[in-house]
Amino acid sequence: MSIYLNADNKVIVQGITGREGLYHANRMNAYGTKVAGGVTPGKGGQTVDGFAVFDTVSEAKAKTGATTSVIFVPPPFAADAILEAANAGIELVVCITEGIPVHDMLKAVAALPPGVRLVGPNCPGLVSPGQALVGIMPGHVFQPGAVGLVSRSGTLTYEIVDLLTRAGIGQSTCVGIGGDPIIGTVFTDCLRAFEKDEHTRAVVIVGEIGGTDEEDAAKLIATREFTKPAVAFIGGRSAPEGKRMGHAGAIVSGGTGTAQAKVEAFGAVNVPVADSPAQIPALVERILAKAGRA
Amino acid sequence: MSIYLNADNKVIVQGITGREGLYHANRMNAYGTKVAGGVTPGKGGQTVDGFAVFDTVSEAKAKTGATTSVIFVPPPFAADAILEAANAGIELVVCITEGIPVHDMLKAVAALPPGVRLVGPNCPGLVSPGQALVGIMPGHVFQPGAVGLVSRSGTLTYEIVDLLTRAGIGQSTCVGIGGDPIIGTVFTDCLRAFEKDEHTRAVVIVGEIGGTDEEDAAKLIATREFTKPAVAFIGGRSAPEGKRMGHAGAIVSGGTGTAQAKVEAFGAVNVPVADSPAQIPALVERILAKAGRA
Amino acid sequence: MRLLEYQGKELFAKAGIPVPKGRVTASVDEAVTIMREAPAPSVVKAQVLIGGRGKAGGIKFCSNAEDVKEPARAILGMRIANAQNPQGEVAKRVWIEQRLDIDKEMYLSITVDRASKRPIVIASSVGGMDIEEVAHTNPGAIVKRTIDPATGYWPYIGRSIAKEAAMPLGVMAQFSSILGKLYDLFFSAGALLLEINPLAITKDGKLIASDAKVEIDDNGLFRHPEFDAWKTAGEEDPLKARAVKAGLGENNYVGLSGDVGIIGNGAGLVMATLDAVTSAGGKPANFLDVGGGARADLMRDAVDIVTSNPNVKSLFINIFGGITRGDEVANGLVAALQGGSWSTDKLVIRLTGTNEKEGRAVLEQHGIAAVETMNEGARVAVDLAKK
Amino acid sequence: MRLLEYQGKELFAKAGIPVPKGRVTASVDEAVTIMREAPAPSVVKAQVLIGGRGKAGGIKFCSNAEDVKEPARAILGMRIANAQNPQGEVAKRVWIEQRLDIDKEMYLSITVDRASKRPIVIASSVGGMDIEEVAHTNPGAIVKRTIDPATGYWPYIGRSIAKEAAMPLGVMAQFSSILGKLYDLFFSAGALLLEINPLAITKDGKLIASDAKVEIDDNGLFRHPEFDAWKTAGEEDPLKARAVKAGLGENNYVGLSGDVGIIGNGAGLVMATLDAVTSAGGKPANFLDVGGGARADLMRDAVDIVTSNPNVKSLFINIFGGITRGDEVANGLVAALQGGSWSTDKLVIRLTGTNEKEGRAVLEQHGIAAVETMNEGARVAVDLAKK
């Protein structure tokens, strides 16, 4: 039905007494996500908008049975929040926070216990339409269906999902993996998960300049570890070298991370690359039709 | 026939161009140990007393096929030498060096790749009599046989082995685990190994004040994870609290590590504790005879 | 945040990494004083971030208080450019350092390896030139090694890199020590890049950092007040400085060389917008991401910033409604634009998301051109710029 | 190496851990000056390593330049003893610190956990008394947490300890920050123990280290020249100082209260020798391990050191031959003893290992009593001491 997230996930919000945390706790709740409470150190015992507040993730997990956490704490404290969740036995940690120092993430990733799925940071979260939404995505643009989507972008993701939904193409799970250089879940992780998800028939990969995550995804297709039909889009084809385009991770440097290399990598494994987001629905229909004939 | 070490182990000496390293390389060689060469950074390509010298353990391993390393480098560089060996694919790392800072060992142990067996530091090494000797023990006091020995001490070990040998009791493997607070291989590791070694019929445990390694060994016996007959000796019964008796790890502090607690722990699992080393051979004969009758 | 050579060398020296003796100055007079106090064969180096200063004449030699005048005069105020950045950068300071008697030039850097999510060391016994050039001509001469922050740096790692890179045996221990200090500095300074190129071996067998290229992670700067004095945000681009002052992040505004001003919400969407404008035959004047929320006041600042670029001939605002309804977004945009000085004639807005039709109606009521798709908006903006 | 309270607090302050304002002095006059410059309710604390100084009268109060004289006079030069150390220790300095308005006393320490091979944090919301007492009377009030050096300390660890120890919610963040600084200090100083007892909560809700107990790993001191000034090796025991000077390790000589001098090679063997002497009804005067090699010159120094203790009535040298042959060892011992002043009448040597019989023959030729077993040697030594 979906990857990483379904209707059963019980979610806590780290930083729930903050403006953003509380706002999105309410939105997630309204979408139907099981929001079980939140954590703000030193504010345990309070209740905000009906959500129980705990001092530590351990306590929140023990009292609510949550297995998922979404993090809205400020950048200096976010890596700590990730490890708190991960070491408290949370299985899916989604970090929304933008602006975490790269070195905090290098250390946090190195310290992450095995088996914990971290999505983000600097990501919009993930949605399994009709089941649950964890993060800050606008729930109403999603529609249940059989196309998976994984993206390094936020708004562009909503835009593409909106286009898909309007074209009648529903989604199994949409994952915003985030725009930072060091992120927990990368394209290949999602592709492996989508490969296993029976319900997902095709995947849209929304990449951008910087790093080699798209090339790694293409390799996974080349080695037949991912075999479902896919469509890609690469943002930043017109970006000059050496400039960070909004996302800390969107930078071409030392000849690495060019849009051209990514487009070519997908081309080499016969993944059609859309020139603009508007082309994506038609390309998805085409690959689905082709797969149906095969 | 033995634990950790047998006639097949190919050994390199880290610090082979140093006085101690070279002296013991020759002694080990004379004992029959397969000494394949040594490592001294910056001196690669030389030959000392017929032993090839390499710059790195990786190179030494690649060229000689060594799987064991014994370390004779000065304390400031010894933890680094341990990790160099461990990360180069050496399976058994024996560190003789005394005086390594505790914090170096805390970090080194935390960084040790899984599956690597570290013996020491501040230890005399190990001997599988008649097969191989790695370290600084006086080879002539050992005699092949069926009694395992594991000890936190050096000279006292030779003394006890000498007594055993004179009494006609040969040894399978004798391991000097070292007198530092943080050591790689502890009593319980050796007991588990002796448990599996068909040839070992009984084990002598030579403990001393400090830490809870002896109590942990007794627990292993209590849980029947170690089931062979054993005899123990605890050094330092007359030592006052708060003083380090020669070994950095031989200290009773905060009520922990007393000889009394260790003697009681062994008593509780019916392991006879010798009052003096001289009693050990007779005790070993008694438990062997008892086991033979059972 | 990138550091100038002299700043990087100061950082290196504090970390215990050997650097040549030197001093920085912004005046010819002081250059003379520097050489008077330490008359020795020296190098006068333009302090700019742009690459290729050597080719551009930004590195000259001198040996006393007299002969430093001419190179100092020539370099101070020099505009240094290269192919990637034809506009270039003015050298406001020179770094005067004692010349090294160099036997061999090597290369060493630490940066972030995104694929392994770890720091990566890149080393070569061939240095002094662009490492990408070495990678191209002599790939076997480059050693790359990622380091797990959990186990950290240990000297044997440096020794094995030196060995693998076929560095002279005599510098193995020095190299390992310098790499250890560089690794510690990488974390303690929150660096994205620490590069020593060349890492020189002097005739007497000492390793020394002959150049220093440092980039610090902007997101970590709050932990480093010691770098405040070196912050040059927007020194090269006043518009970027205004964007940061308005509350946007370091990366949210990027100045470009075209004439179509671009504002959008979300980095991915803005990048896609730039691509759409480029595909439509136009040239983006900037990248400006107002962020997810796109509040009216921030939008007004964004319009002011983008349109104060004299090259900008048309403005394309591309907003995805997201959580907020399209009509609300439109009202915010109208409020933002009404206070500004930018003519609605040279403006096109593409608005999508919930209630997008209602939103477009609001815009059109206020005489603002509204389009349905990103590609259409791009075409209109490019046409407007050409008018 | 253990630090005095004022040294520990200096270390804490440098690491950013809050400590009360205070100054150290060795004179009454300076104590007066200190109180004149900062007249405030203060505590005058004897600077000794021994426990129980409070009970012994080593902590007194004052509030101005006048009333500091009497406590300073009383404490400076005071000999403070306790049950474990009846000989005690003389207070050569006092630490005068401003009194805190304390609401609650807690406990925090980091030490080395040998079983897990990791640093261990011990914390309690009950402090101000011996933690072993708390462990005995109120074990539930103590939280123990080992920290993996590979993943390091993160603030959430401190928060969860504070929570588990039922500390007031208001100090959770402060506690976590102090623990982080203590953890960093543990590694950066190479500490075996960092203890804050009590860790006070002041009436205005601030956490502050009201005492400081620090032990530094002697093996790591070579990395810390900054501690050189604080080295007091042997200040309490001149014989230990001589042993270190002779080239032995910090732990190789331990002074004890008996009359049988003991020298052996190898810590385990010496410990067993002490035990044998004790079993035989004697009291060891010392522990002295000359190390594995037992070279003649070192042996001579060892004999000199042990026998210059006026309590020593007999000397037992217990050597296991090991690699060296027994006759060679014996010749070395003879050479060592011939130069010294110790009478062979009050000496017994037990020598074992290869060629032990030949060795014993050599000793006996020189009129030195030689025995075959450790227990026999112990009996002889105890008898000699009683003569």
mmCIF file of N, CA and C in Angstrom, chain B residues 12-18 37-41 43-44 52-61 69 73 84, chain C residues 159:
data_model
loop_
_atom_site.group_PDB
_atom_site.id
_atom_site.type_symbol
_atom_site.label_atom_id
_atom_site.label_comp_id
_atom_site.label_asym_id
_atom_site.label_seq_id
_atom_site.Cartn_x
_atom_site.Cartn_y
_atom_site.Cartn_z
ATOM 1 N N ILE B 12 53.210 -10.850 12.772
ATOM 2 C CA ILE B 12 54.107 -9.713 12.520
ATOM 3 C C ILE B 12 54.298 -8.946 13.823
ATOM 4 N N VAL B 13 55.426 -8.247 13.884
ATOM 5 C CA VAL B 13 55.774 -7.500 15.096
ATOM 6 C C VAL B 13 55.723 -6.008 14.775
ATOM 7 N N GLN B 14 54.790 -5.281 15.419
ATOM 8 C CA GLN B 14 54.751 -3.825 15.222
ATOM 9 C C GLN B 14 55.750 -3.188 16.185
ATOM 10 N N GLY B 15 56.672 -2.420 15.614
ATOM 11 C CA GLY B 15 57.772 -1.878 16.400
ATOM 12 C C GLY B 15 58.961 -2.815 16.361
ATOM 13 N N ILE B 16 59.144 -3.504 15.238
ATOM 14 C CA ILE B 16 60.186 -4.543 15.178
ATOM 15 C C ILE B 16 61.592 -3.962 15.191
ATOM 16 N N THR B 17 61.730 -2.683 14.815
ATOM 17 C CA THR B 17 63.090 -2.126 14.815
ATOM 18 C C THR B 17 63.475 -1.572 16.180
ATOM 19 N N GLY B 18 62.550 -1.608 17.139
ATOM 20 C CA GLY B 18 62.878 -1.192 18.499
ATOM 21 C C GLY B 18 63.610 -2.310 19.234
ATOM 22 N N GLY B 37 57.586 -11.140 9.839
ATOM 23 C CA GLY B 37 58.163 -9.834 9.555
ATOM 24 C C GLY B 37 57.685 -8.832 10.572
ATOM 25 N N GLY B 38 57.861 -7.553 10.243
ATOM 26 C CA GLY B 38 57.472 -6.539 11.199
ATOM 27 C C GLY B 38 57.147 -5.215 10.531
ATOM 28 N N VAL B 39 56.689 -4.268 11.346
ATOM 29 C CA VAL B 39 56.290 -2.962 10.836
ATOM 30 C C VAL B 39 56.966 -1.866 11.650
ATOM 31 N N THR B 40 57.597 -0.939 10.968
ATOM 32 C CA THR B 40 58.030 0.323 11.568
ATOM 33 C C THR B 40 57.832 1.391 10.498
ATOM 34 N N PRO B 41 56.894 2.321 10.729
ATOM 35 C CA PRO B 41 56.606 3.330 9.697
ATOM 36 C C PRO B 41 57.862 4.112 9.320
ATOM 37 N N LYS B 43 60.428 2.885 7.849
ATOM 38 C CA LYS B 43 61.591 2.005 7.700
ATOM 39 C C LYS B 43 61.319 0.813 6.788
ATOM 40 N N GLY B 44 60.217 0.905 6.028
ATOM 41 C CA GLY B 44 59.862 -0.158 5.108
ATOM 42 C C GLY B 44 60.990 -0.453 4.134
ATOM 43 N N ALA B 52 61.721 -9.055 7.476
ATOM 44 C CA ALA B 52 61.368 -7.971 6.563
ATOM 45 C C ALA B 52 60.603 -6.894 7.325
ATOM 46 N N VAL B 53 60.928 -5.635 7.064
ATOM 47 C CA VAL B 53 60.252 -4.513 7.715
ATOM 48 C C VAL B 53 59.343 -3.814 6.700
ATOM 49 N N PHE B 54 58.123 -3.509 7.117
ATOM 50 C CA PHE B 54 57.170 -2.814 6.253
ATOM 51 C C PHE B 54 56.755 -1.491 6.901
ATOM 52 N N ASP B 55 56.217 -0.586 6.062
ATOM 53 C CA ASP B 55 55.797 0.726 6.574
ATOM 54 C C ASP B 55 54.435 0.679 7.249
ATOM 55 N N THR B 56 53.574 -0.194 6.744
ATOM 56 C CA THR B 56 52.216 -0.255 7.280
ATOM 57 C C THR B 56 51.832 -1.716 7.503
ATOM 58 N N VAL B 57 50.867 -1.907 8.380
ATOM 59 C CA VAL B 57 50.393 -3.265 8.630
ATOM 60 C C VAL B 57 49.694 -3.811 7.384
ATOM 61 N N SER B 58 48.975 -2.935 6.680
ATOM 62 C CA SER B 58 48.305 -3.388 5.450
ATOM 63 C C SER B 58 49.299 -4.027 4.499
ATOM 64 N N GLU B 59 50.414 -3.324 4.332
ATOM 65 C CA GLU B 59 51.436 -3.817 3.420
ATOM 66 C C GLU B 59 52.010 -5.139 3.951
ATOM 67 N N ALA B 60 52.305 -5.172 5.239
ATOM 68 C CA ALA B 60 52.874 -6.385 5.836
ATOM 69 C C ALA B 60 51.917 -7.557 5.673
ATOM 70 N N LYS B 61 50.642 -7.290 5.891
ATOM 71 C CA LYS B 61 49.652 -8.361 5.766
ATOM 72 C C LYS B 61 49.571 -8.843 4.313
ATOM 73 N N SER B 69 49.229 -9.983 15.069
ATOM 74 C CA SER B 69 50.240 -8.951 15.261
ATOM 75 C C SER B 69 50.520 -8.794 16.743
ATOM 76 N N VAL B 73 55.167 -0.981 20.510
ATOM 77 C CA VAL B 73 55.455 0.436 20.246
ATOM 78 C C VAL B 73 55.215 1.238 21.522
ATOM 79 N N GLU B 84 45.503 0.259 13.722
ATOM 80 C CA GLU B 84 46.087 0.001 12.400
ATOM 81 C C GLU B 84 46.009 -1.492 12.090
ATOM 82 N N ARG C 159 49.245 7.705 7.657
ATOM 83 C CA ARG C 159 50.418 6.986 7.151
ATOM 84 C C ARG C 159 50.055 6.123 5.948
#
